[in-house]
Coordinates of C-alpha atoms in Angstrom, one line a residue:
Chain A
M1 CA 0.1 -0.1 -0.1
I2 CA 3.0 2.2 0.8
T3 CA 4.3 1.9 -2.4
F4 CA 1.1 2.2 -4.3
S5 CA 0.5 5.9 -2.6
K6 CA 4.0 6.7 -3.4
F7 CA 3.5 5.5 -6.5
L8 CA 0.6 7.9 -6.8
K9 CA 2.2 10.7 -5.4
G10 CA 5.1 10.2 -8.0
L11 CA 2.4 10.2 -10.8
Q12 CA 1.0 13.6 -9.7
L13 CA -2.9 13.1 -9.4
S14 CA -3.6 16.2 -11.2
R15 CA -1.8 15.3 -14.6
V16 CA -3.7 12.0 -14.4
V17 CA -6.8 13.6 -13.6
V18 CA -6.5 16.0 -16.7
L19 CA -5.4 13.1 -19.1
M20 CA -8.3 11.1 -18.1
F21 CA -10.6 13.9 -18.4
L22 CA -9.1 14.6 -22.1
L23 CA -9.3 11.0 -23.1
V24 CA -13.1 11.0 -22.0
L25 CA -13.6 13.9 -24.5
F26 CA -11.7 12.2 -27.5
V27 CA -13.8 8.9 -27.0
V28 CA -17.2 10.6 -27.0
A29 CA -16.6 13.5 -29.3
G30 CA -13.6 13.3 -31.2
A31 CA -13.1 9.8 -32.1
P32 CA -16.7 9.5 -33.8
G33 CA -15.2 12.4 -36.0
Y34 CA -12.1 10.8 -37.2
L35 CA -14.4 7.6 -37.8
T36 CA -17.0 9.1 -39.9
G37 CA -15.3 12.3 -41.2
K38 CA -18.3 14.5 -40.0
W39 CA -18.1 17.1 -37.3
P40 CA -21.1 18.6 -36.0
W41 CA -19.6 21.7 -35.6
Q42 CA -19.0 22.2 -39.2
Q43 CA -22.6 22.6 -40.0
P44 CA -25.5 24.1 -38.3
P45 CA -28.5 21.9 -37.6
P46 CA -30.6 21.1 -41.1
I47 CA -33.9 23.3 -40.9
I48 CA -36.7 20.7 -41.2
N49 CA -38.7 22.7 -43.2
L50 CA -36.5 24.6 -45.5
K51 CA -38.2 23.6 -48.7
E52 CA -41.6 24.9 -47.7
V53 CA -40.0 28.2 -46.0
K54 CA -37.9 28.8 -49.1
N55 CA -40.8 28.4 -51.4
I56 CA -42.9 30.9 -49.8
R57 CA -40.5 33.7 -51.8
N58 CA -42.1 31.9 -54.9
V59 CA -45.5 31.8 -54.4
G60 CA -46.4 34.4 -51.4
L61 CA -48.7 33.4 -48.7
S62 CA -52.8 32.9 -49.4
L63 CA -54.7 35.0 -46.5
P64 CA -58.0 34.3 -45.6
G65 CA -60.1 37.3 -46.1
W66 CA -57.8 38.8 -48.7
H67 CA -57.0 38.2 -52.5
N68 CA -53.9 38.6 -54.4
L69 CA -53.5 41.2 -56.9
K70 CA -50.2 40.8 -58.0
Q71 CA -47.3 38.2 -57.0
S72 CA -43.5 38.6 -57.9
Q73 CA -39.8 38.1 -56.6
E74 CA -38.3 41.3 -56.0
N75 CA -34.6 42.0 -55.4
I76 CA -34.6 44.1 -51.9
G77 CA -31.2 44.6 -50.8
E78 CA -28.6 41.3 -51.4
H79 CA -31.7 39.0 -51.0
K80 CA -35.0 37.9 -53.0
W81 CA -38.2 38.9 -51.4
S82 CA -41.9 37.7 -52.2
Y83 CA -43.9 40.8 -53.3
Q84 CA -47.5 40.5 -52.7
A85 CA -50.0 43.2 -53.3
I86 CA -53.2 42.4 -51.7
Q87 CA -56.7 43.7 -51.5
K88 CA -59.4 42.8 -48.6
D89 CA -62.3 41.0 -49.6
F90 CA -65.4 43.1 -50.2
S91 CA -63.6 46.4 -49.7
S92 CA -60.9 48.7 -51.1
T93 CA -58.2 48.6 -49.0
Q94 CA -55.1 47.3 -50.0
A95 CA -51.7 46.5 -48.7
I96 CA -48.3 45.4 -49.9
L97 CA -47.0 42.5 -48.1
L98 CA -43.2 41.8 -48.4
L99 CA -41.8 38.5 -47.1
C100 CA -37.9 37.0 -46.9
P101 CA -37.7 33.8 -46.1
Q102 CA -34.4 31.8 -44.8
T103 CA -32.6 30.5 -47.6
G104 CA -30.4 28.1 -45.7
P105 CA -29.1 27.1 -42.4
K106 CA -26.2 29.7 -42.0
D107 CA -28.9 32.5 -43.4
K108 CA -29.0 35.0 -40.7
P109 CA -31.3 37.7 -40.6
E110 CA -29.5 41.2 -40.3
T111 CA -29.9 44.0 -42.8
E112 CA -33.8 43.6 -44.0
W113 CA -35.2 46.5 -42.2
A114 CA -32.5 48.8 -43.9
D115 CA -33.0 46.8 -47.0
V116 CA -36.7 47.4 -47.2
M117 CA -35.8 51.2 -46.4
S118 CA -33.1 51.4 -49.2
W119 CA -35.8 49.8 -51.8
G120 CA -38.8 52.2 -50.3
I121 CA -36.2 55.1 -51.3
L122 CA -35.6 53.9 -54.8
R123 CA -39.1 53.5 -55.2
W124 CA -40.7 56.3 -54.1
G125 CA -38.0 58.6 -53.4
K126 CA -38.0 59.0 -49.9
W127 CA -38.6 56.8 -46.7
D128 CA -39.2 59.2 -43.5
V129 CA -39.8 57.3 -40.5
A130 CA -42.2 58.9 -37.5
Q131 CA -44.6 57.7 -34.9
Y132 CA -42.2 54.9 -34.5
R133 CA -43.4 52.5 -31.6
I134 CA -43.1 48.7 -30.4
A135 CA -46.4 47.2 -30.9
E136 CA -47.8 43.7 -29.5
F137 CA -50.4 41.1 -30.9
S138 CA -51.0 37.4 -30.1
V139 CA -52.1 34.7 -32.4
K140 CA -53.0 31.5 -30.8
A141 CA -51.3 32.2 -27.1
V142 CA -48.1 33.1 -29.4
K143 CA -46.9 36.8 -28.6
V144 CA -45.4 38.7 -31.5
N145 CA -43.6 42.0 -31.1
T146 CA -43.2 44.1 -34.2
S147 CA -41.8 47.5 -35.1
F148 CA -44.9 50.0 -36.4
F149 CA -44.9 53.1 -37.6
R150 CA -45.1 55.7 -40.5
A151 CA -43.1 55.9 -43.5
F152 CA -43.8 58.9 -45.5
T153 CA -42.5 58.8 -49.0
E154 CA -42.8 61.3 -52.1
E155 CA -45.8 59.4 -53.4
K156 CA -47.4 58.1 -50.8
T157 CA -47.4 57.5 -46.8
F158 CA -47.8 54.0 -45.2
A159 CA -48.3 52.5 -41.9
V160 CA -45.6 49.8 -41.9
L161 CA -45.5 46.9 -39.6
Q162 CA -41.9 44.8 -39.6
W163 CA -41.2 41.6 -37.8
Y164 CA -39.1 38.5 -38.1
A165 CA -41.5 35.4 -37.8
V166 CA -40.6 32.3 -36.2
S167 CA -42.8 29.3 -35.4
N168 CA -43.3 30.7 -31.8
G169 CA -43.6 34.1 -32.0
G170 CA -41.6 37.0 -33.8
N171 CA -39.5 40.2 -33.1
P172 CA -38.2 43.1 -35.3
S173 CA -34.7 42.8 -33.5
P174 CA -32.4 39.9 -35.2
L175 CA -30.8 39.3 -32.0
S176 CA -34.2 37.8 -30.4
W177 CA -34.0 35.2 -33.3
F178 CA -30.5 34.4 -32.7
Y179 CA -30.9 33.3 -28.9
A180 CA -33.4 31.4 -29.6
D181 CA -31.6 29.7 -32.4
Q182 CA -28.6 29.1 -30.4
L183 CA -30.6 27.6 -27.7
A184 CA -32.2 25.4 -30.3
Q185 CA -28.6 24.3 -31.5
W186 CA -28.2 22.7 -28.3
H187 CA -30.6 20.2 -28.9
K188 CA -29.6 19.7 -32.7
T189 CA -32.3 21.8 -34.0
S190 CA -32.6 25.3 -35.5
V191 CA -35.3 28.1 -35.6
P192 CA -36.3 29.1 -39.2
W193 CA -37.2 32.6 -39.8
V194 CA -39.2 34.6 -42.2
A195 CA -38.9 38.5 -42.5
V196 CA -42.1 40.3 -43.1
S197 CA -42.9 43.8 -43.8
I198 CA -46.4 45.2 -44.3
L199 CA -47.2 48.5 -45.8
I200 CA -50.5 49.9 -45.8
P201 CA -51.4 53.4 -47.5
I202 CA -52.9 55.8 -44.9
E203 CA -53.8 59.7 -45.7
P204 CA -50.8 61.4 -46.5
L205 CA -48.6 62.5 -43.3
G206 CA -51.5 61.1 -41.2
D207 CA -51.9 59.4 -37.9
V208 CA -50.7 55.7 -38.1
E209 CA -52.7 54.7 -35.0
K210 CA -55.8 55.4 -36.9
S211 CA -54.9 52.5 -38.7
W212 CA -53.8 50.4 -36.0
S213 CA -56.4 47.8 -36.0
L214 CA -56.5 47.2 -39.8
V215 CA -53.0 46.8 -39.9
R216 CA -53.2 44.6 -36.5
S217 CA -55.7 41.9 -37.9
L218 CA -53.4 41.5 -41.3
G219 CA -50.1 41.1 -39.1
E220 CA -52.2 38.6 -37.3
T221 CA -53.4 36.9 -40.3
V222 CA -49.9 37.0 -41.9
Q223 CA -48.3 35.2 -38.5
D224 CA -51.1 32.7 -38.8
S225 CA -50.7 31.6 -42.3
L226 CA -47.0 31.3 -41.6
M227 CA -47.2 29.2 -38.8
A228 CA -49.6 27.2 -40.7
S229 CA -47.5 27.2 -43.8
G230 CA -44.5 25.3 -42.0
L231 CA -42.7 27.7 -40.2
Chain B
M1 CA 17.6 3.4 -5.0
A2 CA 15.9 7.0 -4.3
L3 CA 17.7 8.1 -7.4
Q4 CA 16.2 5.5 -9.4
Q5 CA 12.8 6.5 -8.2
Q6 CA 13.1 10.3 -9.1
L7 CA 14.4 9.4 -12.6
K8 CA 11.4 6.9 -12.9
N9 CA 9.2 9.6 -11.7
Q10 CA 10.5 11.8 -14.0
S11 CA 10.0 9.6 -17.0
T12 CA 6.4 8.9 -16.0
T13 CA 5.9 12.9 -15.8
Q14 CA 7.3 13.2 -19.2
L15 CA 5.1 10.6 -20.4
L16 CA 2.0 11.9 -18.9
N17 CA 2.8 15.3 -20.4
L18 CA 3.3 14.3 -23.8
S19 CA 0.2 12.2 -23.7
I20 CA -2.2 15.3 -22.3
L21 CA -0.3 16.9 -25.2
G22 CA -1.1 14.4 -28.1
T23 CA -4.7 13.9 -26.7
L24 CA -5.3 18.0 -27.3
V25 CA -3.4 18.0 -30.5
L26 CA -6.2 15.1 -31.6
L27 CA -8.9 16.7 -30.1
Y28 CA -8.2 20.2 -31.8
A29 CA -6.4 19.6 -35.0
P30 CA -9.6 19.2 -37.1
I31 CA -10.7 22.6 -35.5
L32 CA -7.6 24.5 -36.0
L33 CA -7.5 23.3 -39.6
D34 CA -11.0 24.2 -40.1
W35 CA -10.5 27.7 -39.1
T36 CA -7.2 28.1 -40.7
Y37 CA -9.4 26.7 -44.3
G38 CA -11.9 29.2 -43.7
W39 CA -9.5 32.0 -43.1
L40 CA -7.4 31.4 -46.0
K41 CA -10.1 30.7 -48.4
K42 CA -12.8 33.7 -48.2
N43 CA -16.5 33.1 -47.7
T44 CA -16.1 29.0 -46.9
I45 CA -17.6 29.5 -43.5
S46 CA -19.3 32.6 -42.6
T47 CA -18.6 36.7 -42.6
E48 CA -18.3 36.2 -38.7
H49 CA -15.4 33.8 -39.3
E50 CA -13.4 36.0 -41.4
Y51 CA -13.6 38.6 -38.4
F52 CA -10.9 36.3 -36.3
N53 CA -8.4 36.2 -39.5
H54 CA -5.5 37.8 -37.5
G55 CA -5.5 34.1 -35.9
L56 CA -3.4 33.0 -39.0
I57 CA -0.6 35.1 -37.3
G58 CA -1.9 35.4 -33.6
I59 CA -1.9 31.6 -32.7
P60 CA 1.2 30.8 -34.3
Y61 CA 2.8 33.9 -32.3
A62 CA 0.9 32.3 -29.1
A63 CA 2.8 28.9 -29.6
Y64 CA 6.1 30.7 -30.1
L65 CA 5.8 32.5 -26.7
T66 CA 4.7 29.2 -24.9
W67 CA 7.5 27.7 -26.3
N68 CA 9.8 30.4 -25.3
N69 CA 8.3 30.1 -21.9
R70 CA 8.8 26.2 -21.4
K71 CA 11.9 26.5 -19.1
Q72 CA 9.9 28.7 -16.7
W73 CA 7.0 26.6 -16.7
Q74 CA 9.2 23.5 -16.0
S75 CA 10.8 25.2 -13.0
L76 CA 7.2 26.3 -11.3
P77 CA 5.9 24.3 -8.3
D78 CA 2.8 21.9 -9.5
T79 CA -0.4 23.1 -7.7
T80 CA -3.9 23.1 -8.7
H81 CA -6.3 25.8 -8.3
P82 CA -9.5 25.0 -7.5
L83 CA -11.0 27.4 -10.6
S84 CA -9.6 24.7 -13.2
F85 CA -12.2 22.3 -12.7
L86 CA -14.8 24.4 -13.5
L87 CA -12.9 25.7 -16.8
L88 CA -12.2 22.3 -17.8
L89 CA -15.9 21.1 -17.2
V90 CA -17.4 23.8 -18.7
G91 CA -14.7 23.5 -21.9
G92 CA -15.5 19.8 -21.6
I93 CA -19.4 20.8 -22.1
F94 CA -18.8 23.1 -24.7
Y95 CA -16.6 20.6 -26.8
L96 CA -19.7 18.3 -26.2
S97 CA -22.3 20.5 -27.2
G98 CA -21.4 20.4 -31.3
V99 CA -22.4 24.2 -31.7
T100 CA -19.9 25.9 -33.7
Q101 CA -19.1 28.8 -31.8
W102 CA -19.2 27.3 -28.0
V103 CA -17.1 24.1 -29.4
N104 CA -14.5 27.0 -30.6
L105 CA -14.8 28.6 -27.1
S106 CA -13.7 25.2 -25.6
L107 CA -10.2 25.4 -26.9
P108 CA -9.4 28.6 -24.5
A109 CA -11.3 27.4 -21.6
I110 CA -9.4 23.8 -21.7
L111 CA -6.3 25.9 -22.3
A112 CA -7.0 28.1 -19.2
G113 CA -7.8 25.3 -17.4
L114 CA -5.0 23.1 -17.8
C115 CA -2.7 26.0 -16.7
L116 CA -4.5 26.5 -13.7
G117 CA -5.0 22.7 -13.0
L118 CA -1.1 21.9 -13.6
K119 CA 1.0 24.8 -12.2
G120 CA -1.8 26.9 -10.6
A121 CA -2.2 30.7 -10.6
P122 CA 1.3 31.4 -11.4
G123 CA 1.2 28.9 -14.5
F124 CA -1.8 31.1 -15.6
R125 CA 0.0 34.3 -15.2
L126 CA 3.0 33.1 -17.1
Q127 CA 0.5 31.6 -20.1
G128 CA -1.7 34.9 -19.6
F129 CA -0.5 36.6 -23.1
P130 CA -0.6 33.5 -25.2
L131 CA -4.1 32.4 -23.5
L132 CA -5.4 36.3 -24.7
L133 CA -4.0 35.7 -28.1
I134 CA -5.9 32.4 -28.3
F135 CA -9.0 33.7 -27.1
F136 CA -9.2 36.8 -29.1
A137 CA -8.3 34.7 -32.3
T138 CA -11.4 32.2 -31.0
P139 CA -14.2 32.7 -33.7
T140 CA -17.4 33.3 -32.3
E141 CA -20.7 35.1 -33.4
V142 CA -19.9 38.2 -31.7
P143 CA -19.3 40.5 -34.9
Y144 CA -23.0 39.6 -35.7
L145 CA -24.1 40.6 -32.0
I146 CA -22.5 43.9 -32.6
S147 CA -23.3 44.7 -35.9
P148 CA -26.9 46.4 -35.3
Y149 CA -24.8 48.3 -32.7
S150 CA -22.8 50.1 -35.6
F151 CA -25.6 52.0 -36.9
P152 CA -24.1 55.0 -35.9
L153 CA -20.8 54.5 -37.1
Q154 CA -22.4 53.7 -40.7
I155 CA -24.2 57.0 -40.3
F156 CA -21.2 59.1 -39.4
I157 CA -19.2 57.4 -42.0
A158 CA -21.8 57.9 -44.8
N159 CA -22.0 62.0 -43.8
M160 CA -18.1 62.2 -43.5
V161 CA -17.8 60.5 -47.1
G162 CA -20.4 62.9 -48.4
F163 CA -18.7 66.0 -47.1
I164 CA -15.4 65.2 -48.3
L165 CA -16.8 64.4 -52.1
N166 CA -18.8 67.9 -51.9
Q167 CA -15.8 69.7 -51.1
F168 CA -14.8 68.6 -55.0
S169 CA -18.6 70.1 -55.7
L170 CA -19.8 66.5 -56.9
G171 CA -23.2 66.8 -55.9
V172 CA -23.3 64.0 -53.1
T173 CA -26.5 63.4 -51.3
V174 CA -26.6 61.4 -48.4
Y175 CA -29.6 59.8 -46.3
Q176 CA -29.0 57.7 -43.4
T177 CA -26.2 55.1 -44.7
N178 CA -27.1 55.4 -48.3
I179 CA -24.9 57.8 -50.6
Y180 CA -26.4 58.8 -53.4
F181 CA -24.1 59.9 -56.2
N182 CA -24.6 60.6 -60.1
N183 CA -27.8 58.2 -59.7
R184 CA -26.1 55.7 -57.9
I185 CA -26.4 54.3 -54.6
V186 CA -23.6 53.2 -52.1
E187 CA -24.7 51.9 -48.8
I188 CA -22.5 51.5 -45.9
A189 CA -23.3 48.2 -44.5
P190 CA -22.4 47.2 -41.2
Y191 CA -19.6 45.2 -42.3
C192 CA -18.3 48.3 -44.5
A193 CA -18.1 50.1 -41.0
G194 CA -14.4 48.9 -40.6
L195 CA -15.0 47.0 -37.6
K196 CA -13.2 44.1 -38.7
M197 CA -10.0 46.4 -39.5
L198 CA -10.5 47.9 -36.2
F199 CA -10.6 44.3 -34.5
T200 CA -7.1 43.1 -36.5
T201 CA -5.6 46.7 -35.6
F202 CA -6.1 46.3 -32.0
Y203 CA -4.9 42.5 -32.2
V204 CA -1.8 43.6 -34.0
C205 CA -1.0 46.1 -31.4
L206 CA -1.4 43.9 -28.6
M207 CA 1.1 41.6 -30.4
L208 CA 3.7 44.7 -31.0
L209 CA 3.4 46.0 -27.5
N210 CA 3.8 42.4 -26.2
R211 CA 7.0 42.2 -28.6
K212 CA 8.5 45.4 -27.3
G213 CA 8.0 44.5 -24.0
V214 CA 5.9 47.7 -22.9
L215 CA 2.4 45.9 -22.3
S216 CA 2.7 47.0 -18.9
S217 CA 2.9 50.5 -19.4
H218 CA -0.2 52.2 -19.3
S219 CA 0.2 55.5 -21.1
I220 CA 2.0 53.8 -24.0
T221 CA -0.4 51.2 -24.3
A222 CA -3.2 53.6 -24.1
W223 CA -1.8 56.3 -26.7
F224 CA -0.8 53.8 -28.9
L225 CA -4.2 52.1 -29.0
S226 CA -6.1 55.5 -29.2
I227 CA -3.9 56.6 -32.2
A228 CA -4.1 53.5 -33.9
A229 CA -8.2 53.6 -33.6
A230 CA -8.1 56.8 -34.6
T231 CA -6.1 56.4 -37.6
N232 CA -8.1 53.4 -38.1
I233 CA -11.3 55.2 -38.8
C234 CA -9.7 58.2 -40.7
A235 CA -8.2 55.4 -43.1
N236 CA -11.7 53.7 -43.7
I237 CA -13.5 56.9 -44.7
I238 CA -10.8 57.7 -47.2
R239 CA -11.4 53.9 -48.6
N240 CA -15.0 54.4 -48.5
T241 CA -14.9 58.0 -49.9
L242 CA -12.8 56.3 -53.0
L243 CA -15.2 53.6 -53.2
T244 CA -18.1 55.6 -53.6
Y245 CA -16.2 58.0 -56.2
F246 CA -15.3 54.7 -58.3
H247 CA -18.8 53.8 -58.3
G248 CA -20.3 56.9 -58.7
T249 CA -18.0 57.7 -62.0
G250 CA -18.5 53.9 -63.1
K251 CA -15.0 53.0 -62.6
E252 CA -15.8 49.4 -61.9
T253 CA -12.7 47.6 -62.1
A254 CA -11.0 50.3 -59.5
F255 CA -14.0 49.7 -57.3
N256 CA -14.0 46.0 -57.4
S257 CA -10.2 45.8 -56.4
L258 CA -10.5 48.3 -53.5
H259 CA -13.7 46.7 -52.4
A260 CA -12.9 43.0 -52.1
G261 CA -9.9 42.5 -54.2
W262 CA -6.1 42.8 -53.6
G263 CA -6.7 46.6 -53.3
G264 CA -8.4 46.1 -50.2
E265 CA -5.8 43.9 -48.8
L266 CA -2.9 46.0 -49.7
Y267 CA -4.6 49.4 -48.1
S268 CA -5.3 47.2 -44.9
A269 CA -1.5 46.1 -44.9
C270 CA -0.2 50.0 -45.3
M271 CA -2.2 50.6 -42.4
L272 CA -0.7 47.8 -40.4
V273 CA 2.9 48.6 -41.2
L274 CA 2.4 51.8 -40.3
L275 CA 2.0 50.8 -36.6
L276 CA 5.7 49.6 -36.4
P277 CA 7.3 53.3 -36.6
L278 CA 4.3 54.9 -34.5
L279 CA 4.9 52.3 -31.5
N280 CA 8.9 53.1 -31.7
W281 CA 8.1 56.4 -31.9
L282 CA 5.8 56.8 -28.7
C283 CA 8.2 54.4 -26.9
S284 CA 11.2 56.9 -27.6
Y285 CA 8.9 59.6 -27.0
F286 CA 7.8 58.1 -23.1
S287 CA 11.6 57.0 -22.5
D288 CA 12.6 60.5 -22.9
G289 CA 9.9 61.9 -20.8
V290 CA 11.1 59.1 -17.9
E291 CA 14.8 59.9 -18.3
Q292 CA 14.1 63.7 -18.2
E293 CA 12.0 62.9 -14.6
R294 CA 15.0 61.4 -13.4
K295 CA 17.3 64.0 -14.1
L296 CA 14.8 66.6 -12.2

């Protein structure tokens, strides 16, 4: 026994513990990588519904209570968006719905709102934001935070609603998606996203709050349809 | 008999050290190769990954410093700091998570844990600077996280570019981060705000300060980093001005080479080379000051 304890002391326990620890790591996570040639850190987890989500760009969304006047693809920033001109059934109310779905597991939301602004300036000569606030609504117990503001252009004035939609909510900040996605990645899944911009024409330089109930109901319809279409 | 025992202990220690090093290499070689590949070949991993390409010089330099420290490291007595368990545990969990940025961060965590575990706090202090170099070269999502906050800087750069071009009566209009010139738009995007170059500059500054052995001098370090940052922002404004001018006047080849090609690299390299004479001047300036104070 004396010789054994001497032996241990000579070995220096700390080194043995460290080596055992590293060997365990190697057996659990290193060796499988070498054997298969595939490392989990090389690629984020695949997006299960990527095909459905990407297809939104080609076909847009069908919204109950609204019908399409036009649907096309539009280059906004470096992305291709779905551009939809829609009209409310039995009413003259029109709106523009812009949707930018995620294109792959590495595609992160980032400058979408600045891109929409640049696009608006090119199209209507101006994009002055006023009466900005964070607006909230719920769809089927899912809470959605959005940016709600007035955009004044040289031709029209819009009430604008913008958010990144995910399956269990929405937020105008890309960071909110990022934290949810990081958490999902620890469970080997991912959080697909769609950038949504709704533009509803209002009276020139009008009060944007007057249109809130209309904007809100369209927002809820869009989030609901996105959740139903596999987001 | 005692001598024999000691020799035996020494050889076991060495065998253990080699095994630890070998296992570490096995654990991290694929990751380090992947980092290097991503830095050498642009756009293979992600834009965020490229922000850390100063690791190409930083990590070998850290290895070189550690190698130079080996005699001091061996002469330190073996002790274990309790924090080492926590660092190794956290590093291990990160490694097993399989999530890119956390697997990456497991490297500095495990290395710091090893220093504290084998040689205690003195060992950690000895390897502190190489550890810092490795930590700052570890690719994470931090550039993505801070990019929304670079908006004021983007607006500032756009306005400065507009101001400079209008000194030559070029009729430029600036709207937020967009510059309109000859019916063309140049957008100062978050990744054009020069944060990448700023990161690289700070990193190279740290290495130079360490090389000169003046990192502990607060006045030299503070002056050097501030001047470097200011130069960097000015250089970036000039670069964006040239880019806007090239784009607005239809000089596409000049635009492309300065934007993403060799011109941009050359521009950055010139910036970094300028740092060396700046540091030399600061060192001589401050050492003169110290001597004068002594004389007084």
